[in-house]
Amino acid sequence: MSSFFPVSLENLIDKLASLPGIGQKSAQRLAFYILSLDEASANAFADAIVQAKKSVSTCAVCQNLTDKEICPICSDPRRDEKTICVVSDPKDVIAIERGREYTGLYHVLHGVISPMNHVSPDDLKIKELVARVAEGEIEEVIMATNPDTEGETTARYISRLLKPFGTKVTRLAYGIPVGSNLEFADDATLMRALEGRREF
Amino acid sequence: MSSFFPVSLENLIDKLASLPGIGQKSAQRLAFYILSLDEASANAFADAIVQAKKSVSTCAVCQNLTDKEICPICSDPRRDEKTICVVSDPKDVIAIERGREYTGLYHVLHGVISPMNHVSPDDLKIKELVARVAEGEIEEVIMATNPDTEGETTARYISRLLKPFGTKVTRLAYGIPVGSNLEFADDATLMRALEGRREF
């Protein structure tokens, strides 16, 4: 279709179009933008990809992305080492850290169990979580996967796995988002908020 | 905000977020995707940027993107050298070539005159077009900028510039798109279609 472009431009467009959520038209637009950069900026862009891929790996303890052997959270002596918050993605760690309230450690699964997408428990960092809990020092594991079907399934699966160790396993509370309007809450959330009601 | 990511990952996210139409969230998603590639694929991606930037330049004649001194269209002896079709972007050349009907040459302006976006005639490849017409061999210049205000303004500006050379300057016909439905045509298009009506 766009075979009138030079080969190297075609190749760049193909690479960009292989990114998730980027179609052929967007890829063209991005490629033209990159060509419009001066050479130093274009090279810096390319270098950012190489450097990120080269230096970023996963923390040996919590599996979060890091450029060190052990990530800054796991190696921070002020964190509560007896609590692990289990999340599906690195960006969830950032969401929770933004609240500045949680002081425990994390465990990043890198996905959720999803038969539809061919993701089985073995594809996730579940073994590593079990190993951490098996050491016997963990008092509470907080499941903080997303409140959707796959997140729920993953949380239930893991909580069953951890049962034999006698560690307390909890789940984030469901309810009405702070600052939102009852009128706009969906039925499932409203039901969960009712179920989880507390005394003043 | 996302200062819990390793520096090199932050840097990659920043670079991706600097692309047009890519926000902070999409940039994160793309960066995670790139990190999920194996090292060879990530390096190939980076290399595609470097190679495209290094090898792609503009044709010395028509200003279209090419990896040669003179692009394949300008150097094709079967093309009609007396006709130039003026477009704003390289992708417009591809759109017209797809029709397989036009056999003349092109001239790519690389934009349109747009005071709002601080694009003046000097920022476009207009001088180069005038120089081609001034050589005296061109019989017709077809203005094929987009049928919007900026495209129109640019076409009018250029046609005035070319007037002294006595070359015929034409404009793409306006009208109802082939295969479309009158019902859905906007008023301006309908008016233009009426104005441009022809005898059977």
Short mmCIF file of N, CA and C in Angstrom, two decimals, chain A residues 45-149:
data_model
loop_
_atom_site.label_atom_id
_atom_site.label_comp_id
_atom_site.label_asym_id
_atom_site.label_seq_id
_atom_site.Cartn_x
_atom_site.Cartn_y
_atom_site.Cartn_z
N PHE A 45 16.65 9.11 20.78
CA PHE A 45 15.44 8.31 20.87
C PHE A 45 15.80 6.82 20.77
N ALA A 46 16.57 6.52 19.74
CA ALA A 46 16.99 5.13 19.53
C ALA A 46 17.78 4.62 20.74
N ASP A 47 18.64 5.50 21.26
CA ASP A 47 19.48 5.12 22.39
C ASP A 47 18.64 4.85 23.64
N ALA A 48 17.56 5.60 23.81
CA ALA A 48 16.69 5.42 24.97
C ALA A 48 16.11 4.00 24.98
N ILE A 49 15.79 3.49 23.78
CA ILE A 49 15.26 2.13 23.68
C ILE A 49 16.33 1.12 24.07
N VAL A 50 17.53 1.29 23.50
CA VAL A 50 18.62 0.35 23.76
C VAL A 50 18.98 0.36 25.24
N GLN A 51 19.12 1.57 25.82
CA GLN A 51 19.53 1.68 27.22
C GLN A 51 18.49 1.10 28.16
N ALA A 52 17.21 1.41 27.91
CA ALA A 52 16.15 0.90 28.78
C ALA A 52 16.16 -0.62 28.76
N LYS A 53 16.24 -1.18 27.53
CA LYS A 53 16.23 -2.64 27.40
C LYS A 53 17.45 -3.24 28.09
N LYS A 54 18.59 -2.55 27.98
CA LYS A 54 19.83 -3.11 28.53
C LYS A 54 19.85 -3.03 30.06
N SER A 55 19.37 -1.90 30.62
CA SER A 55 19.59 -1.69 32.06
C SER A 55 18.41 -2.07 32.95
N VAL A 56 17.21 -2.20 32.34
CA VAL A 56 16.07 -2.50 33.20
C VAL A 56 15.84 -4.00 33.31
N SER A 57 15.77 -4.49 34.53
CA SER A 57 15.44 -5.89 34.75
C SER A 57 14.44 -5.95 35.90
N THR A 58 14.18 -7.13 36.42
CA THR A 58 13.22 -7.21 37.53
C THR A 58 13.96 -7.43 38.84
N CYS A 59 13.43 -6.84 39.90
CA CYS A 59 13.99 -6.97 41.25
C CYS A 59 13.98 -8.45 41.65
N ALA A 60 15.09 -8.91 42.20
CA ALA A 60 15.20 -10.32 42.56
C ALA A 60 14.20 -10.70 43.65
N VAL A 61 13.73 -9.72 44.42
CA VAL A 61 12.78 -10.01 45.50
C VAL A 61 11.33 -9.83 45.03
N CYS A 62 10.98 -8.59 44.63
CA CYS A 62 9.56 -8.30 44.39
C CYS A 62 9.17 -8.37 42.92
N GLN A 63 10.15 -8.55 42.01
CA GLN A 63 9.89 -8.66 40.57
C GLN A 63 9.45 -7.35 39.92
N ASN A 64 9.51 -6.23 40.67
CA ASN A 64 9.21 -4.95 40.05
C ASN A 64 10.35 -4.57 39.11
N LEU A 65 10.10 -3.68 38.15
CA LEU A 65 11.15 -3.25 37.24
C LEU A 65 12.17 -2.40 37.99
N THR A 66 13.43 -2.62 37.72
CA THR A 66 14.48 -1.87 38.41
C THR A 66 15.76 -1.93 37.59
N ASP A 67 16.67 -0.99 37.84
CA ASP A 67 17.98 -1.10 37.19
C ASP A 67 19.04 -1.57 38.20
N LYS A 68 18.57 -2.05 39.35
CA LYS A 68 19.49 -2.61 40.36
C LYS A 68 19.15 -4.08 40.59
N GLU A 69 19.99 -4.78 41.34
CA GLU A 69 19.72 -6.18 41.66
C GLU A 69 18.45 -6.27 42.53
N ILE A 70 18.43 -5.42 43.58
CA ILE A 70 17.27 -5.32 44.47
C ILE A 70 16.72 -3.90 44.33
N CYS A 71 15.41 -3.75 44.17
CA CYS A 71 14.84 -2.43 43.89
C CYS A 71 14.88 -1.52 45.12
N PRO A 72 14.74 -0.20 44.92
CA PRO A 72 14.83 0.75 46.04
C PRO A 72 13.81 0.49 47.14
N ILE A 73 12.62 0.00 46.79
CA ILE A 73 11.61 -0.26 47.83
C ILE A 73 12.03 -1.46 48.68
N CYS A 74 12.43 -2.56 48.04
CA CYS A 74 12.84 -3.76 48.78
C CYS A 74 14.08 -3.51 49.63
N SER A 75 14.95 -2.57 49.18
CA SER A 75 16.19 -2.36 49.93
C SER A 75 16.08 -1.19 50.92
N ASP A 76 14.87 -0.62 51.06
CA ASP A 76 14.66 0.49 52.00
C ASP A 76 14.40 -0.07 53.40
N PRO A 77 15.30 0.18 54.35
CA PRO A 77 15.15 -0.43 55.68
C PRO A 77 13.94 0.10 56.46
N ARG A 78 13.38 1.26 56.01
CA ARG A 78 12.22 1.81 56.72
C ARG A 78 10.91 1.12 56.35
N ARG A 79 10.91 0.27 55.31
CA ARG A 79 9.66 -0.37 54.90
C ARG A 79 9.35 -1.56 55.81
N ASP A 80 8.08 -1.79 56.02
CA ASP A 80 7.60 -2.92 56.83
C ASP A 80 7.77 -4.20 56.03
N GLU A 81 8.71 -5.05 56.45
CA GLU A 81 9.06 -6.26 55.69
C GLU A 81 8.10 -7.41 55.90
N LYS A 82 7.11 -7.20 56.77
CA LYS A 82 6.21 -8.32 57.06
C LYS A 82 4.91 -8.28 56.24
N THR A 83 4.78 -7.23 55.40
CA THR A 83 3.57 -7.08 54.60
C THR A 83 3.93 -7.01 53.11
N ILE A 84 3.22 -7.81 52.32
CA ILE A 84 3.44 -7.78 50.87
C ILE A 84 2.12 -7.41 50.19
N CYS A 85 2.17 -6.41 49.32
CA CYS A 85 1.01 -6.04 48.52
C CYS A 85 1.22 -6.62 47.12
N VAL A 86 0.32 -7.49 46.66
CA VAL A 86 0.47 -8.16 45.38
C VAL A 86 -0.28 -7.41 44.29
N VAL A 87 0.44 -6.96 43.26
CA VAL A 87 -0.19 -6.22 42.15
C VAL A 87 0.13 -6.93 40.83
N SER A 88 -0.64 -6.61 39.80
CA SER A 88 -0.39 -7.29 38.52
C SER A 88 0.71 -6.59 37.73
N ASP A 89 0.82 -5.26 37.83
CA ASP A 89 1.75 -4.53 36.97
C ASP A 89 2.60 -3.51 37.73
N PRO A 90 3.79 -3.20 37.20
CA PRO A 90 4.65 -2.19 37.82
C PRO A 90 3.93 -0.85 38.01
N LYS A 91 3.03 -0.50 37.09
CA LYS A 91 2.38 0.80 37.22
C LYS A 91 1.42 0.84 38.41
N ASP A 92 0.99 -0.33 38.88
CA ASP A 92 0.12 -0.38 40.06
C ASP A 92 0.93 -0.04 41.32
N VAL A 93 2.22 -0.42 41.33
CA VAL A 93 3.09 -0.05 42.45
C VAL A 93 3.13 1.47 42.55
N ILE A 94 3.29 2.11 41.41
CA ILE A 94 3.37 3.57 41.39
C ILE A 94 2.06 4.19 41.86
N ALA A 95 0.94 3.61 41.45
CA ALA A 95 -0.37 4.13 41.88
C ALA A 95 -0.49 4.08 43.40
N ILE A 96 -0.06 2.97 43.99
CA ILE A 96 -0.20 2.83 45.45
C ILE A 96 0.83 3.70 46.17
N GLU A 97 2.06 3.78 45.64
CA GLU A 97 3.08 4.63 46.25
C GLU A 97 2.65 6.09 46.26
N ARG A 98 1.90 6.49 45.24
CA ARG A 98 1.42 7.87 45.16
C ARG A 98 0.59 8.26 46.36
N GLY A 99 -0.10 7.26 46.95
CA GLY A 99 -0.92 7.53 48.13
C GLY A 99 -0.09 7.80 49.39
N ARG A 100 1.21 7.47 49.38
CA ARG A 100 2.13 7.71 50.49
C ARG A 100 1.65 7.15 51.82
N GLU A 101 0.85 6.10 51.78
CA GLU A 101 0.33 5.59 53.04
C GLU A 101 0.83 4.18 53.31
N TYR A 102 0.96 3.41 52.23
CA TYR A 102 1.38 2.01 52.37
C TYR A 102 2.89 1.97 52.62
N THR A 103 3.31 1.24 53.63
CA THR A 103 4.74 1.20 53.98
C THR A 103 5.34 -0.19 53.82
N GLY A 104 4.52 -1.16 53.39
CA GLY A 104 5.04 -2.52 53.24
C GLY A 104 5.78 -2.71 51.92
N LEU A 105 6.01 -3.96 51.57
CA LEU A 105 6.69 -4.29 50.32
C LEU A 105 5.65 -4.68 49.26
N TYR A 106 6.14 -4.98 48.05
CA TYR A 106 5.26 -5.35 46.95
C TYR A 106 5.65 -6.70 46.39
N HIS A 107 4.76 -7.22 45.56
CA HIS A 107 5.13 -8.32 44.68
C HIS A 107 4.40 -8.11 43.36
N VAL A 108 5.17 -8.02 42.28
CA VAL A 108 4.58 -7.74 40.97
C VAL A 108 4.44 -9.04 40.17
N LEU A 109 3.21 -9.37 39.81
CA LEU A 109 2.95 -10.64 39.11
C LEU A 109 3.28 -10.58 37.61
N HIS A 110 3.30 -9.38 37.05
CA HIS A 110 3.48 -9.18 35.61
C HIS A 110 2.37 -9.85 34.81
N GLY A 111 1.14 -9.50 35.17
CA GLY A 111 -0.01 -10.02 34.44
C GLY A 111 -1.03 -10.63 35.38
N VAL A 112 -2.09 -11.16 34.79
CA VAL A 112 -3.11 -11.87 35.55
C VAL A 112 -3.43 -13.16 34.81
N ILE A 113 -3.97 -14.13 35.55
CA ILE A 113 -4.35 -15.39 34.92
C ILE A 113 -5.47 -15.10 33.92
N SER A 114 -5.28 -15.51 32.67
CA SER A 114 -6.26 -15.21 31.64
C SER A 114 -6.26 -16.30 30.58
N PRO A 115 -7.13 -17.31 30.73
CA PRO A 115 -7.17 -18.40 29.75
C PRO A 115 -7.41 -17.86 28.33
N MET A 116 -8.23 -16.82 28.23
CA MET A 116 -8.51 -16.22 26.92
C MET A 116 -7.25 -15.75 26.22
N ASN A 117 -6.33 -15.16 26.99
CA ASN A 117 -5.08 -14.66 26.41
C ASN A 117 -3.91 -15.63 26.60
N HIS A 118 -4.25 -16.87 26.94
CA HIS A 118 -3.24 -17.91 27.12
C HIS A 118 -2.22 -17.56 28.19
N VAL A 119 -2.68 -16.91 29.26
CA VAL A 119 -1.78 -16.64 30.38
C VAL A 119 -2.16 -17.57 31.53
N SER A 120 -1.27 -18.49 31.83
CA SER A 120 -1.52 -19.44 32.92
C SER A 120 -0.72 -19.00 34.15
N PRO A 121 -1.01 -19.56 35.32
CA PRO A 121 -0.27 -19.19 36.54
C PRO A 121 1.24 -19.29 36.35
N ASP A 122 1.68 -20.27 35.54
CA ASP A 122 3.13 -20.44 35.34
C ASP A 122 3.77 -19.28 34.61
N ASP A 123 2.96 -18.49 33.90
CA ASP A 123 3.51 -17.34 33.18
C ASP A 123 3.70 -16.14 34.09
N LEU A 124 3.16 -16.21 35.30
CA LEU A 124 3.24 -15.08 36.22
C LEU A 124 4.28 -15.35 37.31
N LYS A 125 4.62 -14.30 38.07
CA LYS A 125 5.64 -14.44 39.11
C LYS A 125 5.00 -14.95 40.41
N ILE A 126 4.24 -16.05 40.29
CA ILE A 126 3.54 -16.60 41.45
C ILE A 126 4.46 -17.48 42.29
N LYS A 127 5.27 -18.31 41.61
CA LYS A 127 6.23 -19.16 42.33
C LYS A 127 7.10 -18.32 43.26
N GLU A 128 7.55 -17.15 42.73
CA GLU A 128 8.42 -16.28 43.49
C GLU A 128 7.72 -15.73 44.73
N LEU A 129 6.41 -15.46 44.61
CA LEU A 129 5.62 -14.97 45.75
C LEU A 129 5.50 -16.07 46.81
N VAL A 130 5.18 -17.28 46.33
CA VAL A 130 5.04 -18.40 47.25
C VAL A 130 6.35 -18.62 48.01
N ALA A 131 7.47 -18.52 47.29
CA ALA A 131 8.77 -18.71 47.93
C ALA A 131 9.00 -17.67 49.03
N ARG A 132 8.59 -16.41 48.76
CA ARG A 132 8.77 -15.36 49.77
C ARG A 132 7.94 -15.67 51.01
N VAL A 133 6.70 -16.10 50.79
CA VAL A 133 5.80 -16.38 51.92
C VAL A 133 6.29 -17.62 52.67
N ALA A 134 6.83 -18.60 51.92
CA ALA A 134 7.28 -19.85 52.52
C ALA A 134 8.41 -19.64 53.51
N GLU A 135 9.14 -18.53 53.37
CA GLU A 135 10.23 -18.25 54.30
C GLU A 135 9.73 -17.99 55.71
N GLY A 136 8.42 -17.69 55.82
CA GLY A 136 7.81 -17.65 57.15
C GLY A 136 7.80 -16.30 57.87
N GLU A 137 8.39 -15.25 57.25
CA GLU A 137 8.47 -13.95 57.92
C GLU A 137 7.29 -13.03 57.58
N ILE A 138 6.51 -13.38 56.58
CA ILE A 138 5.43 -12.51 56.11
C ILE A 138 4.17 -12.70 56.98
N GLU A 139 3.62 -11.57 57.46
CA GLU A 139 2.43 -11.66 58.31
C GLU A 139 1.13 -11.43 57.52
N GLU A 140 1.22 -10.57 56.47
CA GLU A 140 0.00 -10.31 55.70
C GLU A 140 0.32 -10.14 54.22
N VAL A 141 -0.51 -10.75 53.38
CA VAL A 141 -0.40 -10.56 51.94
C VAL A 141 -1.70 -9.87 51.49
N ILE A 142 -1.55 -8.66 50.93
CA ILE A 142 -2.72 -7.90 50.49
C ILE A 142 -2.88 -8.09 48.98
N MET A 143 -3.96 -8.69 48.53
CA MET A 143 -4.18 -8.88 47.11
C MET A 143 -4.74 -7.58 46.53
N ALA A 144 -3.98 -6.97 45.61
CA ALA A 144 -4.42 -5.70 45.02
C ALA A 144 -4.44 -5.79 43.49
N THR A 145 -4.90 -6.94 42.99
CA THR A 145 -5.11 -7.05 41.55
C THR A 145 -6.36 -6.26 41.20
N ASN A 146 -6.56 -5.98 39.92
CA ASN A 146 -7.72 -5.17 39.52
C ASN A 146 -9.04 -5.85 39.88
N PRO A 147 -10.06 -5.04 40.18
CA PRO A 147 -11.36 -5.60 40.56
C PRO A 147 -12.18 -6.05 39.35
N ASP A 148 -11.56 -6.78 38.43
CA ASP A 148 -12.31 -7.35 37.31
C ASP A 148 -12.23 -8.88 37.40
N THR A 149 -12.83 -9.56 36.45
CA THR A 149 -12.91 -11.03 36.55
C THR A 149 -11.53 -11.67 36.64
#
